[in-house]
Coordinates of C-alpha atoms in Angstrom, one line a residue:
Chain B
X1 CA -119.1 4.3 -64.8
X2 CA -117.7 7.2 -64.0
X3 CA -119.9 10.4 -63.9
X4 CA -118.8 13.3 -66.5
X5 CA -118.5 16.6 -65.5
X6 CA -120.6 19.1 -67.7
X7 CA -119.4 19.6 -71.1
X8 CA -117.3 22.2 -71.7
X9 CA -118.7 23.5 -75.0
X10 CA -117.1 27.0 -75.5
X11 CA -115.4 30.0 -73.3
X12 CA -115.2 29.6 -69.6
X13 CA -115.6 33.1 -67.8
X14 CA -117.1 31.6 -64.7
X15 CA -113.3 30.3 -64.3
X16 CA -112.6 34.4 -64.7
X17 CA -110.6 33.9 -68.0
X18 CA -111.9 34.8 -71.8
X19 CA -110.4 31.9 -73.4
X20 CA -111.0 27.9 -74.0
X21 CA -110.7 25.3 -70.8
X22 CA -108.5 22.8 -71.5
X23 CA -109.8 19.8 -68.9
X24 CA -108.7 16.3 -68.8
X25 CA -110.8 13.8 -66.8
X26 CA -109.2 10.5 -65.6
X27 CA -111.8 7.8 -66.8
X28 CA -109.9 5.0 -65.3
X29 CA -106.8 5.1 -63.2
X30 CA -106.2 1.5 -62.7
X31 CA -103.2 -0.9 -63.9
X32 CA -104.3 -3.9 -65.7
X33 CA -105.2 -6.0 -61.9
X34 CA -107.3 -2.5 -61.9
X35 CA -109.3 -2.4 -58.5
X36 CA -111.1 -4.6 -56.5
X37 CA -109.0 -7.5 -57.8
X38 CA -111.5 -10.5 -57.3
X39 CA -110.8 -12.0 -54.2
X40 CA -107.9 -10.1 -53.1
X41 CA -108.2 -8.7 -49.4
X42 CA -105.9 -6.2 -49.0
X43 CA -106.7 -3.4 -47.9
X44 CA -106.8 -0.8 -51.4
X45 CA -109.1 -3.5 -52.7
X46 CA -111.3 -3.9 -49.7
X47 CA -111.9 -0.1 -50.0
X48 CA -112.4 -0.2 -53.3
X49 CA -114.8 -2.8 -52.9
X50 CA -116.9 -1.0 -50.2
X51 CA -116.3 2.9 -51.3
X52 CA -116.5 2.8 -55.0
X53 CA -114.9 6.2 -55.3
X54 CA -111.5 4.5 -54.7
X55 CA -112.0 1.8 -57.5
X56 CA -110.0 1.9 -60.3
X57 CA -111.1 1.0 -63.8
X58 CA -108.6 0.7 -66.6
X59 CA -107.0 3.9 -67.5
X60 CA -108.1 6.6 -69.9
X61 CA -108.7 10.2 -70.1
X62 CA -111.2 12.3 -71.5
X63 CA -109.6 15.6 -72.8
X64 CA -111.9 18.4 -73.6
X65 CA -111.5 21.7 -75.1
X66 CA -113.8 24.3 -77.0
X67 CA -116.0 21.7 -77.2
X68 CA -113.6 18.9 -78.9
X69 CA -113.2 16.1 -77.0
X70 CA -110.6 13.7 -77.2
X71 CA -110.6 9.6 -75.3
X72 CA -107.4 9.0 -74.7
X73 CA -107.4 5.4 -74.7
X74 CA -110.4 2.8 -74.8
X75 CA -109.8 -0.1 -72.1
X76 CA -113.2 1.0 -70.6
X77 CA -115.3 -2.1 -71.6
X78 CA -118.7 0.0 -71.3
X79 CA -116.8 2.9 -74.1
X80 CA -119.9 2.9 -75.9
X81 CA -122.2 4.3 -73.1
X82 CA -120.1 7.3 -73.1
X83 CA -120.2 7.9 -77.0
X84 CA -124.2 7.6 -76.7
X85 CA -124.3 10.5 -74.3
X86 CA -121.5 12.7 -75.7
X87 CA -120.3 13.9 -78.9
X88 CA -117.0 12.3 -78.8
X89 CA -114.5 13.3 -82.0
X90 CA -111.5 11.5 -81.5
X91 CA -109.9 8.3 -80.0
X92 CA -106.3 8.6 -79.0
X93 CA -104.4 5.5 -78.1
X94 CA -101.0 4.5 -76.1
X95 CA -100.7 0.8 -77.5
X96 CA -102.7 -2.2 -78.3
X97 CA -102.8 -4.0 -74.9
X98 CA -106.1 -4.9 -74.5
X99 CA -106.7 -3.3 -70.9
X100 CA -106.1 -0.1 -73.6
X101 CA -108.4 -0.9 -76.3
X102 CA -111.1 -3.2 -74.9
X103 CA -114.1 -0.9 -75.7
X104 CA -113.2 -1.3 -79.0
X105 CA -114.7 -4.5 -79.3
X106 CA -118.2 -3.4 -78.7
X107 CA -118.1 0.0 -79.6
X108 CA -117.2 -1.1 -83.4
X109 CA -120.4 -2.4 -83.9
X110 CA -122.1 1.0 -83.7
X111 CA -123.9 2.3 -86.6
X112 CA -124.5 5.9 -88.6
X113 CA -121.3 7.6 -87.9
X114 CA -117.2 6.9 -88.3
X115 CA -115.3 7.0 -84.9
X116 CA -111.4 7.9 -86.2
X117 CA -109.0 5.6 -83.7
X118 CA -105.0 7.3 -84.0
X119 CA -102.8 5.0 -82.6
X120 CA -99.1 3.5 -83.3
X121 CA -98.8 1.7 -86.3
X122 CA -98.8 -1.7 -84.5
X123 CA -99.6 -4.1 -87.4
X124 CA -100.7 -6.7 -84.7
X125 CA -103.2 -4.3 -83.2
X126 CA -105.4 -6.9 -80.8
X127 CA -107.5 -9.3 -81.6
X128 CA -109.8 -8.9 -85.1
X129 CA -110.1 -5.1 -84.3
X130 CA -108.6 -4.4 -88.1
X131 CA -110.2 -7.3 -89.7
X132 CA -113.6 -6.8 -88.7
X133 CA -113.1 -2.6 -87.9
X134 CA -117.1 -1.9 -88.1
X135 CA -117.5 2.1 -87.1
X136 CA -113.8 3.0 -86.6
X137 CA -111.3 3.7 -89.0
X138 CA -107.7 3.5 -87.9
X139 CA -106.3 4.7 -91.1
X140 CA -104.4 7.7 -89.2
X141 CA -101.3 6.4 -87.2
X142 CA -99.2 8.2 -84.9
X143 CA -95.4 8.8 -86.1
X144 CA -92.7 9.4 -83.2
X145 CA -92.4 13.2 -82.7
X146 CA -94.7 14.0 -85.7
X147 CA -97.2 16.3 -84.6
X148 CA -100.6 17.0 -85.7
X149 CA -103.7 19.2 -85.4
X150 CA -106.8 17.4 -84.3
X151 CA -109.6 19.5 -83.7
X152 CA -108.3 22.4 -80.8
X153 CA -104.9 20.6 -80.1
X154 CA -102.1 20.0 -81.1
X155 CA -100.3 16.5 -80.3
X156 CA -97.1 15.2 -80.5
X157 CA -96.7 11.3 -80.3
X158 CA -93.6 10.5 -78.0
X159 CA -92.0 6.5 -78.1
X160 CA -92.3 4.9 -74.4
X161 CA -90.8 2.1 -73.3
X162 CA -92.9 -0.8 -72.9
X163 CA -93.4 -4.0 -73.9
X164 CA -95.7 -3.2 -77.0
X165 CA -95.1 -1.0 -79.5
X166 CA -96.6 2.8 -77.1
X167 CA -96.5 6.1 -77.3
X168 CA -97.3 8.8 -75.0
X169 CA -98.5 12.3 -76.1
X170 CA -97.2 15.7 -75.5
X171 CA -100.6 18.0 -76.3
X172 CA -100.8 21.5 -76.5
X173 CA -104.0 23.6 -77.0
X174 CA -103.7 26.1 -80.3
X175 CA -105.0 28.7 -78.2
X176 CA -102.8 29.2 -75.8
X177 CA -99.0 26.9 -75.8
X178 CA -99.0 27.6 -72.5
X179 CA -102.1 24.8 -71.6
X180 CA -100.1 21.9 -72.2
X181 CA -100.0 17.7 -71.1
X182 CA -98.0 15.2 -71.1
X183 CA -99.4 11.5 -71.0
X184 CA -96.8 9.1 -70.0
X185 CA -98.0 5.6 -69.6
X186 CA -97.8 2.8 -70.4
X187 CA -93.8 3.1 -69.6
X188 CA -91.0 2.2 -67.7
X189 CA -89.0 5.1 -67.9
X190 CA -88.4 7.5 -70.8
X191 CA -85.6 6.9 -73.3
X192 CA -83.0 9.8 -73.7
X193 CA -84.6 11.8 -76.5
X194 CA -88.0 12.3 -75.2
X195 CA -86.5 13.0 -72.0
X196 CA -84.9 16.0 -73.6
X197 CA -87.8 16.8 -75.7
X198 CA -90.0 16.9 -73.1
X199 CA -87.4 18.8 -70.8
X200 CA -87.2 21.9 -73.7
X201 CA -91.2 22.1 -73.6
X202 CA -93.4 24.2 -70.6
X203 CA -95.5 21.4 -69.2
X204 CA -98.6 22.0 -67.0
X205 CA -99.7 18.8 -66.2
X206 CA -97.7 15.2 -66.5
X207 CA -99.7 12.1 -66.1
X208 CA -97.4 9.4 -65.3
X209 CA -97.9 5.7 -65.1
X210 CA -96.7 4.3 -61.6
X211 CA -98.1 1.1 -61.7
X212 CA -96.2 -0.7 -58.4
X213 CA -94.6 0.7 -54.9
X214 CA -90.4 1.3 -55.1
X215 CA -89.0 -1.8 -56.3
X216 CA -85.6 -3.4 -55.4
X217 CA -85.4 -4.8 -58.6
X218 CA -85.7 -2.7 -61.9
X219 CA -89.2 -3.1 -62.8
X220 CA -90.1 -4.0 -66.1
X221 CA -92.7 -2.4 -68.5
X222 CA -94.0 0.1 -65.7
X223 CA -92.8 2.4 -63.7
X224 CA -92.6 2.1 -59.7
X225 CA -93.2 4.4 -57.7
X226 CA -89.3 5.8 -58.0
X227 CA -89.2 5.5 -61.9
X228 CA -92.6 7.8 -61.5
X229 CA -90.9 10.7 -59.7
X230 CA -87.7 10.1 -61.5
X231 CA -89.4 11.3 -64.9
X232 CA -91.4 14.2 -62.9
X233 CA -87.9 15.3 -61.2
X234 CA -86.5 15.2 -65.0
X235 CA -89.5 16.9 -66.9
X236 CA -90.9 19.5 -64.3
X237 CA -94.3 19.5 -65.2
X238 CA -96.1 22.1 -62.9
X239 CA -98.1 19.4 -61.5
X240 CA -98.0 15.6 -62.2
X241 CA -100.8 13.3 -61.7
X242 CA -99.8 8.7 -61.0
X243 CA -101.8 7.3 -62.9
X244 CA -101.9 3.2 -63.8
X245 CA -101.9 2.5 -60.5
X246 CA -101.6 -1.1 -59.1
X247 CA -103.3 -2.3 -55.5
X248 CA -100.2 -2.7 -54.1
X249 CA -99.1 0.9 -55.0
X250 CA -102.3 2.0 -53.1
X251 CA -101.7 0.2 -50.4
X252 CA -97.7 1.2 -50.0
X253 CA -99.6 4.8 -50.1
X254 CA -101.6 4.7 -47.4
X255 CA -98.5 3.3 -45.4
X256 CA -96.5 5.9 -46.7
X257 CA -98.5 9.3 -46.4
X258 CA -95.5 11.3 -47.1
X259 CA -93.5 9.7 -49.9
X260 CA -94.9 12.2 -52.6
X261 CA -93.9 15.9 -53.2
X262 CA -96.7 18.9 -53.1
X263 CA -96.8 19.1 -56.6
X264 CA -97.3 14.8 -57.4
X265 CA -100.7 13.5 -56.8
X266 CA -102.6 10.5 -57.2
X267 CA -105.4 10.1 -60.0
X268 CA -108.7 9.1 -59.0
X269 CA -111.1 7.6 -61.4
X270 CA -113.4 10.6 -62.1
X271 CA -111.4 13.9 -60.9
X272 CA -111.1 16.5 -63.0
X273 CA -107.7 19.2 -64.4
X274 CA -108.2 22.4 -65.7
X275 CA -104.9 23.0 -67.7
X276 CA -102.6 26.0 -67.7
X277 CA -99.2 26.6 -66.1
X278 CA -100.0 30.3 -65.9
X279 CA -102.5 29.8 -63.5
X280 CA -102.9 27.5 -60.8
X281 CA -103.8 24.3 -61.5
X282 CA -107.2 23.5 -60.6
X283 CA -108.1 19.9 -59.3
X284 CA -112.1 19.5 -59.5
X285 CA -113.6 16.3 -58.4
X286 CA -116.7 15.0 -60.4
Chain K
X1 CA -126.2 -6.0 -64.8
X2 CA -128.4 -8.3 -64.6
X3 CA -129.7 -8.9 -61.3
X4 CA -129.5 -12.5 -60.5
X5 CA -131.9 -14.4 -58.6
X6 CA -131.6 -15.7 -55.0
X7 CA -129.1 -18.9 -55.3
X8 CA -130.3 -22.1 -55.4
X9 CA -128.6 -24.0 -52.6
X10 CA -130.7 -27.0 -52.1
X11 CA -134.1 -28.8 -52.3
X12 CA -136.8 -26.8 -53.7
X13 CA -139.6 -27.8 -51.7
X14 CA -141.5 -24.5 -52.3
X15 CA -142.2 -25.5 -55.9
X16 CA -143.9 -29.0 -54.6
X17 CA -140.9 -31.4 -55.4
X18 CA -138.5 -32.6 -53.4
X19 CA -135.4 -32.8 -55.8
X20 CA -133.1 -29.7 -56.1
X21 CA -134.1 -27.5 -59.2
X22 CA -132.1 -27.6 -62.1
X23 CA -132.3 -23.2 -63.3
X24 CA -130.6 -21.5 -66.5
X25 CA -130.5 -17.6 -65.7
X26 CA -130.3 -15.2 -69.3
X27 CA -127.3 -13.0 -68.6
X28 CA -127.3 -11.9 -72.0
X29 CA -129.4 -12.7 -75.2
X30 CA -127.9 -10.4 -77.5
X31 CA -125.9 -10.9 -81.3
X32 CA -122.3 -9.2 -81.4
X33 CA -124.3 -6.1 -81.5
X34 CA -126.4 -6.0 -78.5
X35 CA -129.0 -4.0 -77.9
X36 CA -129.5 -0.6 -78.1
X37 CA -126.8 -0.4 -80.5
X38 CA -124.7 2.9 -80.4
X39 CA -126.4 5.4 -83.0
X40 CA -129.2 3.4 -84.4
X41 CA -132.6 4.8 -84.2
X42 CA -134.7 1.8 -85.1
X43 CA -137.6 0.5 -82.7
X44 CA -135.7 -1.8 -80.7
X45 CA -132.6 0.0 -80.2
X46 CA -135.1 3.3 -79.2
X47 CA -136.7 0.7 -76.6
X48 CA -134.0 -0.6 -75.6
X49 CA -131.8 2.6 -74.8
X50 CA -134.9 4.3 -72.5
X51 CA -136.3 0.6 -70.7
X52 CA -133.0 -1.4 -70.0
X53 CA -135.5 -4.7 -69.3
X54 CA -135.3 -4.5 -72.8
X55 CA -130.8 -4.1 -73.5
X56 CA -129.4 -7.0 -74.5
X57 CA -126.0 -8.2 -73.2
X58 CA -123.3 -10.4 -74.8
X59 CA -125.5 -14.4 -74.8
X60 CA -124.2 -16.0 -72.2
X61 CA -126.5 -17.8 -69.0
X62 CA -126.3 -19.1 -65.6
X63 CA -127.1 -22.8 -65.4
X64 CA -127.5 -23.9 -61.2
X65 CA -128.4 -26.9 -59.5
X66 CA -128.0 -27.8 -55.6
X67 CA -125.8 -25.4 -55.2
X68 CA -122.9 -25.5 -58.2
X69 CA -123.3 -22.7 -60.6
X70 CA -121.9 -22.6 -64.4
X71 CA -121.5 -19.6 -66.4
X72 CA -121.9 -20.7 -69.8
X73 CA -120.2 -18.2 -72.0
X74 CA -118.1 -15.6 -70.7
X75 CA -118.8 -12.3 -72.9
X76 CA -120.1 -10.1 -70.3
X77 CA -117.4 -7.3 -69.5
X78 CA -117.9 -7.2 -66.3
X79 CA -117.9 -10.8 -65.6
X80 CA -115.6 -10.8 -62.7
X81 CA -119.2 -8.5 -60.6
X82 CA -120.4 -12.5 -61.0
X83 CA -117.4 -13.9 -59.5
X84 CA -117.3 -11.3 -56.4
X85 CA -120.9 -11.8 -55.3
X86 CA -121.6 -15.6 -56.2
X87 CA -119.7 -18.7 -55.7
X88 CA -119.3 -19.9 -59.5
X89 CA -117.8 -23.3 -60.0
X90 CA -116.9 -23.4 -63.8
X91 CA -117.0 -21.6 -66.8
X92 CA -118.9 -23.0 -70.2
X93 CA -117.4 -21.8 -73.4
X94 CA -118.8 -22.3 -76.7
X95 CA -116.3 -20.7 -78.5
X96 CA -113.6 -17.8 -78.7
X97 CA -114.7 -15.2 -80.3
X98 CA -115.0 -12.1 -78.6
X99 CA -118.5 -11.4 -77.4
X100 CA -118.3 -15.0 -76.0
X101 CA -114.8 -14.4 -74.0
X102 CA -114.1 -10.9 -73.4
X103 CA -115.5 -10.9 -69.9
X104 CA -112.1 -13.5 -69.1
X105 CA -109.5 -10.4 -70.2
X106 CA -110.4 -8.2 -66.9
X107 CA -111.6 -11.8 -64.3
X108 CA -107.9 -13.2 -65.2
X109 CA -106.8 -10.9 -63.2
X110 CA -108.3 -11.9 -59.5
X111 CA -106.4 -14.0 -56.9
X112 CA -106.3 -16.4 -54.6
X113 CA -108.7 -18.8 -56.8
X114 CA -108.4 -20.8 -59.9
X115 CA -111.0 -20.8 -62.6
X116 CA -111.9 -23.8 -65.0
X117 CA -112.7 -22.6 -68.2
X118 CA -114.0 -25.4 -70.4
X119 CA -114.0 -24.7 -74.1
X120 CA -113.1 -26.4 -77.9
X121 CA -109.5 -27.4 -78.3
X122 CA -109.1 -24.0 -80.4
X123 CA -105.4 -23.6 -80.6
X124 CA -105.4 -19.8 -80.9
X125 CA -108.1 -18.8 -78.3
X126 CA -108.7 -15.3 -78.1
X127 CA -106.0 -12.4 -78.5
X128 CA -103.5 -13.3 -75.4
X129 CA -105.9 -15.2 -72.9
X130 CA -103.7 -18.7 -73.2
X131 CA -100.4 -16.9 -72.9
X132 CA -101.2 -14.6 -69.6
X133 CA -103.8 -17.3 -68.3
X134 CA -103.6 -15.7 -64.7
X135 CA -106.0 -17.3 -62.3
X136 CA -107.8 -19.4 -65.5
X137 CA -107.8 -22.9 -66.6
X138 CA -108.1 -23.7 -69.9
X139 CA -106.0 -27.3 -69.6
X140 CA -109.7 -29.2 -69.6
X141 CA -111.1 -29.1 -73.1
X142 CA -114.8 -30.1 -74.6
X143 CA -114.6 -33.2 -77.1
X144 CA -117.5 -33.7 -79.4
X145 CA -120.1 -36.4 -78.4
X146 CA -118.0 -36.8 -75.4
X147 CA -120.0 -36.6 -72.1
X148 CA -118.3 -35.2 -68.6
X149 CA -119.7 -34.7 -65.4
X150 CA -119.4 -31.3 -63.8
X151 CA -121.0 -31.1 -60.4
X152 CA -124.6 -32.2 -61.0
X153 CA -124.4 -31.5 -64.5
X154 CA -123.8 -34.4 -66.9
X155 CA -122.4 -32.6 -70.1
X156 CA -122.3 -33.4 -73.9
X157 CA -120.3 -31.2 -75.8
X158 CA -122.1 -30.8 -80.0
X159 CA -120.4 -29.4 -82.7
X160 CA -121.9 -26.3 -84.1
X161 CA -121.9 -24.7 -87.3
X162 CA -120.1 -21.2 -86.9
X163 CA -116.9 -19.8 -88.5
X164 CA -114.8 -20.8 -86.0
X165 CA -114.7 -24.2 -83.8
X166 CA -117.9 -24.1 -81.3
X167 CA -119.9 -26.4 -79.3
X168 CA -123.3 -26.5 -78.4
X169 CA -124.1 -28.5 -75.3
X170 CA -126.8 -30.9 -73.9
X171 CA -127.2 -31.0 -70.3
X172 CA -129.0 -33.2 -68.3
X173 CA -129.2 -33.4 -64.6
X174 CA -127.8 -36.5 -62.7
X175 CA -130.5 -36.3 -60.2
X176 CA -133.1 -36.9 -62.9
X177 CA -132.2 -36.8 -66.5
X178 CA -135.9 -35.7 -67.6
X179 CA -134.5 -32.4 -66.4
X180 CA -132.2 -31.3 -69.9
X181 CA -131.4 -28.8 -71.7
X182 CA -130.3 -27.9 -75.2
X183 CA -128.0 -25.0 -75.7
X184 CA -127.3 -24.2 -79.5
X185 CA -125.5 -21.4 -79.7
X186 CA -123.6 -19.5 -82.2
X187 CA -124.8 -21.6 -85.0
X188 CA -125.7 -21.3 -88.2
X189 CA -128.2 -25.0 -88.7
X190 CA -127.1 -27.8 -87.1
X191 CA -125.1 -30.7 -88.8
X192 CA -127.0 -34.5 -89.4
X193 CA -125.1 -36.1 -86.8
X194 CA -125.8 -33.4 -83.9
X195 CA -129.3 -33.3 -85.3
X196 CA -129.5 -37.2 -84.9
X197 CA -127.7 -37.2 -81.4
X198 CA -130.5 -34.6 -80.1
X199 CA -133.6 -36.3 -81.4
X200 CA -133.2 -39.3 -79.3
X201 CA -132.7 -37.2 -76.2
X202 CA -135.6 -35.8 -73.9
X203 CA -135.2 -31.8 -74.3
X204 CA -136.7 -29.8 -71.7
X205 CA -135.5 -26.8 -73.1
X206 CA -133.7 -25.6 -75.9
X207 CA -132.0 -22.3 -76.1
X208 CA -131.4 -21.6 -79.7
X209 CA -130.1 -19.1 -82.1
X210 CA -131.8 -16.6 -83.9
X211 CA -130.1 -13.3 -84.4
X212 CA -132.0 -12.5 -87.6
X213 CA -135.0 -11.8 -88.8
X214 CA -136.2 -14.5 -91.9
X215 CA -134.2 -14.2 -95.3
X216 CA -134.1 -14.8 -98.9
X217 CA -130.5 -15.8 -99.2
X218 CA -128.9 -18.5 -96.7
X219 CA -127.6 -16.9 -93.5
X220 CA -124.1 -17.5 -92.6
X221 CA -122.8 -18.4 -89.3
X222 CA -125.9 -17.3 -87.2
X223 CA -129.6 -18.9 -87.9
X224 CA -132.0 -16.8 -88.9
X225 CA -135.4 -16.9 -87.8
X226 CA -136.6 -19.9 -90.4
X227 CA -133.6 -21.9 -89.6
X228 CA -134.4 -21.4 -85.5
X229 CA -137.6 -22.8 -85.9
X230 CA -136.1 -25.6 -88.3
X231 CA -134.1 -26.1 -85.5
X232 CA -136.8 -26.4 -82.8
X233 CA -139.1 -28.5 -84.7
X234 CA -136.4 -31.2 -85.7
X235 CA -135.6 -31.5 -82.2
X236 CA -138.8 -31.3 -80.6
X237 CA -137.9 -29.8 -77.3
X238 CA -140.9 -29.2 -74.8
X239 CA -139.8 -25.3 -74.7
X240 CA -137.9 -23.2 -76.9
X241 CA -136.5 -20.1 -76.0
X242 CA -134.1 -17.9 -78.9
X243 CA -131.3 -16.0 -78.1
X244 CA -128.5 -14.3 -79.5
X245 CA -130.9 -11.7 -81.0
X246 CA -130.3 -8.9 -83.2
X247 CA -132.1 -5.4 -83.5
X248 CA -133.4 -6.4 -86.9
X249 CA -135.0 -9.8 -85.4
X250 CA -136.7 -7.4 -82.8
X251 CA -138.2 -4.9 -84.9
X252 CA -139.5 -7.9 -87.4
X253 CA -140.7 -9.8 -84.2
X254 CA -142.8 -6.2 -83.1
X255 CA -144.0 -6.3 -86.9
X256 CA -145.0 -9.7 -86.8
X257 CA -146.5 -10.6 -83.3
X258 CA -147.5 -14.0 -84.3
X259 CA -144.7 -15.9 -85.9
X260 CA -143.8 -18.2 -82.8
X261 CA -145.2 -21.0 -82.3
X262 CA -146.7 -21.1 -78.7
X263 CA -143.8 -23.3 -76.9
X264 CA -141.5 -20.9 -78.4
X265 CA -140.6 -17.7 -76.5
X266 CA -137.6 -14.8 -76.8
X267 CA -135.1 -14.2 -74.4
X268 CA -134.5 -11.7 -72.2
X269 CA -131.7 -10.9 -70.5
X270 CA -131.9 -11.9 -66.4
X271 CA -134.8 -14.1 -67.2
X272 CA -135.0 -17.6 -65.3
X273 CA -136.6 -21.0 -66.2
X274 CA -136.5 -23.9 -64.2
X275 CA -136.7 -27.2 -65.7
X276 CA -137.9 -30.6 -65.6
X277 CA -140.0 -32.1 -68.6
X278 CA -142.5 -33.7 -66.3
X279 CA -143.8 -30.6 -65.1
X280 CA -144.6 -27.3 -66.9
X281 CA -141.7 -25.1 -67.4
X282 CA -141.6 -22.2 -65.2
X283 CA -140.6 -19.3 -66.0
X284 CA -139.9 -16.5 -63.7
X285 CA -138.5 -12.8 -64.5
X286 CA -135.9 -11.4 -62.6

């Protein structure tokens, strides 16, 4: 389980500004083989195995800000140990694939409090999630482009391609436009028209999904590694951060030292963003 | 996690017998709720959220003998921890719901190994697990009253009584069938003819439901405490042991310290017990 930073419960001077930190936290950066894949010996996995820093559970993000805080999607299966030792407000998913809402299954059964789940209006959902909802109510749905205010930010829902009704997120803080994200995954690509919405907006921080190495054949429902830096070449984020990422991506990596620009990095289960794009972007490891 | 015992890989001569021991490890004893459930204050949940001896995982077990190991439910989330530190042979379903599968949704996933995972003939399974098998088996199915071998383990599948199509099993060993097992869970009662099949059958232990405390009206799909000890005393094994607990089952079982009979115990989760009828059950914490 990955070890949260402090919360961030109102201004942060120590960072020498007067206002709000906007921070995401990667909770899992890992496509659906995540990593170790049992019994797989290549060499991502048998670091992962042995250095647990470099495993990758199923991804999610933890956004924070003024003392909100935000899961962007709940694939974690232990999701319930974090709501025990936080005040968690909000859950924010992509889609319904179950390596995104698997925490949901336990975490339902909780007692004494409504968890609010805003996700696409996919009547499948997964499994008996809205049969048997428990805790969570998923009355609010995500519309394409619609945004809404949830507690200090303000989120725009943006249709992905992928094989499962997705969206990413374009989220701004109400303090300050300038402190803004993009989640992008799960994808493979971006269609036209969030391409161009997301190329009209200031964007501090893109997380991308980049699930496999550069492909010779178009890849279907994520991104490789080109698709990846495609979008960030398209978008401009100040920084962008792969997230989603498969075994064989890591391992393509580490053969590869040099295949990613200064501003493109890697997410690591646990790190840390402080957001702005009128400051440098500050990478914090937990 | 629970921390599993040393394996068994042969003859046990260290408890005075010379045949291999026949052990069923607790890897969970909890109802859909577990234990300490997320925001309830009551005594168990309290106890079990600051002493972890006392959490309770999704039921599921560890049956060994000479070597072969059988999970027997697969609800654990991080099932596939098993899988990379033990040699497991099969996988045991009673049935698909989701705090008796969810552990297949991330172990699916591995490579270089297939899985056997022998359950009812439910048609619809559990969200997508039939149609992205990856490194799983599901082709060999359980058929009521109809008894297969599986390593040293001779197997009779029972029909239970739940809301969806579960089997109990009784297990004997074919290196000596005084060593058996009974394991009746999710079940609400058990029908004539599985009642019937088990009282001509030698039962070394039982492992039974009981995931609530005794009530007024009829329970549905889970036994509570009255119909548990119905249970045990129709069948007359030599040791009882209820799982699939609740928090409200624990709290009345604190409130009422002597409501089980003597050769009737509660499980806990990484507890062991060897069997064999001829000799006194032994059981041995984790």
């Amino acid at each position: 389980m990955v070890h949260l930073p402090l919360p961030v419960s109102s201004y942060a001077t120590i960072y020498g500004v007067d206002k709000p930190i906007m921070r995401l936290t990667i909770l899992g950066s890992g496509s659906v083989y995540g990593a170790p894949v049992l019994g797989c010996e290549c060499a991502a996995c048998y670091r992962a195995r042995n250095h647990k820093e470099y495993a990758r559970a199923e991804t999610s993000a933890l956004l924070e800000e003024d003392g909100f805080r935000i899961v962007i999607d709940a694939g974690l299966p232990n999701l319930q140990d974090y709501f025990s030792k936080f005040s968690l407000d909000n859950i924010l998913l992509t889609h319904y694939h179950m390596d995104h809402v698997m925490g949901l299954f336990k975490l339902r059964w909780g007692c004494n409090r409504t968890i609010s789940v805003i996700g696409p209006d996919d009547t499948e959902g997964c499994g008996d999630l809205f049969k048997h909802p428990g805790i969570l109510d998923f009355k609010q749905k995500a519309v394409a482009f619609k945004r809404v205010e949830l507690g200090p930010f303000r989120i725009t829902p943006l249709p992905l391609e992928h094989s499962k009704l997705t969206y990413g997120y374009f989220i701004e803080s109400i303090y300050d436009e300038s402190k803004s994200l993009a989640y992008l995954t799960d994808t493979v690509g971006l269609s036209d028209e969030v391409t161009t919405f997301l190329q009209k907006q200031q964007i501090g921080l893109a997380i991308i999904d980049a699930s496999e190495p550069p492909r010779d054949e178009p890849p279907r429902n994520h991104n490789d590694l080109t698709m990846a830096l495609n979008i960030h070449n398209q978008i401009q984020p100040v920084d962008s951060v792969l997230t989603h990422i498969g075994h064989e991506l890591d391992v393509w990596l580490e053969e590869n030292p040099s295949s990613l620009p200064n501003n493109v990095s890697v997410a690591r289960d646990g790190q840390s963003y402080h957001l702005g794009i009128q400051e440098a972007l500050c990478h914090v490891s937990s």
